Amino acid sequence: MPQRSVVEAPNPLREGLRIKQSPEPCVMVIFGSTGDLTHRKLLPALYNLALEHPLPAGFSVVGFARRPYDDETFRQQALDSVNEFSRQKPVNPQVWESFASGLFYLQSNFHDPAGYEKLANLLNKLDQERGTSGNRIFYLSTPPSQYPEIIQNLGAAGLNRNRKGWTRIIVEKPFGHDLPSARELNRQIGKVFKEEQIYRIDHYLGKETVQNILVFRLANGIFEPIWNRRYVDHVQITVAENIGIEGRGAYYEESGAIRDMVQNHMLQLLTLVAMEPPIAFEANAVHDEKVKVLHALQPLVGRDVINNTIRAQYGSGWVSGHQVPGYLEENGVNPASTTETYVAMKLFIDNWRWAGVPFYLRTGKHLPKRVTEIAIQFKTAPLMLFKRSDAQGQVEPNTLTLRIQPDEGISLKFGAKVPGTDMQIRSVNMDFFYGSSFVRQQPEAYERLLLDCMLGDSTLFTRRDEVEAAWTFVQGILDEWQNEPRSSILTYESGTWGPQAADEFIWRDGYRWRRP
Ligand code: BG6
């Protein structure tokens, strides 16, 4: 029998979709460089890019923050970040040395114009000494309340454009707190930067498996013809987390699950599943189709919100063998808070492809496990030839599951005959696992996104109208929830799959939530 061998195949997500290019020499200025995101994600991602994709010669990072550090302390901090959070370990001393020689620190308040003058001088110096050619990326990784003053100061210092090279700005989430604030932020950035300079980040779009949704749909001939209301019965999108709010009480109180996960990550997943094929795999063509899905969302307003959404908070309980406190007992949380840590909702997309197909979304913290998946349940066969008296148990509908994380892969459930003289049917799975087909490690989402920004490719970022369309849908829900009394917030025990009402919510339609 031939031996099954694991071949290190090229990853089509890396190799196939984009002509391989190296970014031009550039500098990335990180505002808020002493914060958690820089420490856990940005510096490790840049180091991994240095290790794997040759970053351009002279690539430099300027940390801009308030703490009294110097270049040396910033480099030491960066080394700590990489040692702790890098995907690739241990640190390669040669790569590190060359990477660290391009790290610089500038201490300043975000509101102080003198700090931006110093920044302009430093950037000019780096252009000359490290050959960065006037190409700049500004990364806003501070609390969002500081975005407006940073943007304004960049403009006032003339750093929003440069005669010699290109200038881009990356804006971290949360992008606004509601529709008016998102519009206002767009307006403020738009006064200083042109839309093609603005990269609004949603790290879910940098995940390999999220990009694979489009590859799966559009690089294969057999799925697209059945990807519509004639064949699809309903869709379930689950983003479950076993972690709680992880000490981020103050942030989460202002956010809640709908702002933290639904407005951005989950609606992005939805658009990729539901969009029409774009005319090209190119930023504006992709954004155009995603925006159409968001515009086609049936608005949830008034009573529809009550009937089509469930929100709840975790109580105490046990998660992964640990006893955990309830949300109201977390640090920084108001004991009378009505902020939700779980949301389930049903929505419809009013267009020809999806009219009448329910999309069920749910996300929550302190659920039994971490899992993100999209399950497409297809309609049953038009005529069941195998009567229930012959078949043991029910013939389950076909379900295609795109597993985003962990155990990344795709599986298709179908009915098969159990070997034997009688006609028993059982559901079986056809499985694809990333881990076994592509032996290589997947890059972290931030690696892909930072590299794309350096290359000037904004396909995996969100456009102005896209963010506003997502907020428009969410705003209707927020408005209605605000009018609801405290008692409408349910509680679920930590370590369970959410409140009982969420099960009843989907049973009413004759379905049940998947147990991933
Ligand atoms: C962030 C949210 O955007 O996404 C967090 O603020 C959440 O609350 C995180 O935990 C989930 O991301 P991931 O990549 O771990 O699924």
XYZ file of C-alpha atoms and ligand atoms in Angstrom, residues 41 173 203-204 207 239 241 243-244 246 248 251-252 260-261 264-265 365 370 372 405, ligand 1:
37
model
C 0.915 41.906 18.260
C -10.497 49.405 16.187
C -7.682 41.800 12.314
C -10.200 39.089 11.365
C -6.686 35.571 9.291
C -17.604 33.389 17.439
C -14.614 32.662 23.357
C -11.941 33.959 27.932
C -13.742 36.705 29.829
C -9.387 39.903 30.682
C -10.449 45.291 30.229
C -13.131 49.385 27.794
C -15.707 46.613 27.757
C -16.635 44.590 20.292
C -17.392 41.662 17.982
C -16.718 44.603 12.976
C -15.520 40.985 12.971
C -17.371 35.418 26.374
C -12.910 29.099 21.764
C -15.103 30.569 15.293
C -10.237 28.855 14.448
C -10.896 41.757 19.677
C -11.848 41.993 20.805
O -11.152 42.637 18.615
O -11.036 40.426 19.206
C -11.629 40.990 21.916
O -11.686 43.309 21.316
C -11.678 39.587 21.387
O -12.600 41.158 22.951
C -10.750 39.439 20.181
O -11.281 38.708 22.435
C -10.912 38.092 19.528
O -9.923 37.933 18.552
P -9.354 36.507 18.194
O -8.377 36.767 17.097
O -8.722 35.952 19.452
O -10.522 35.687 17.764
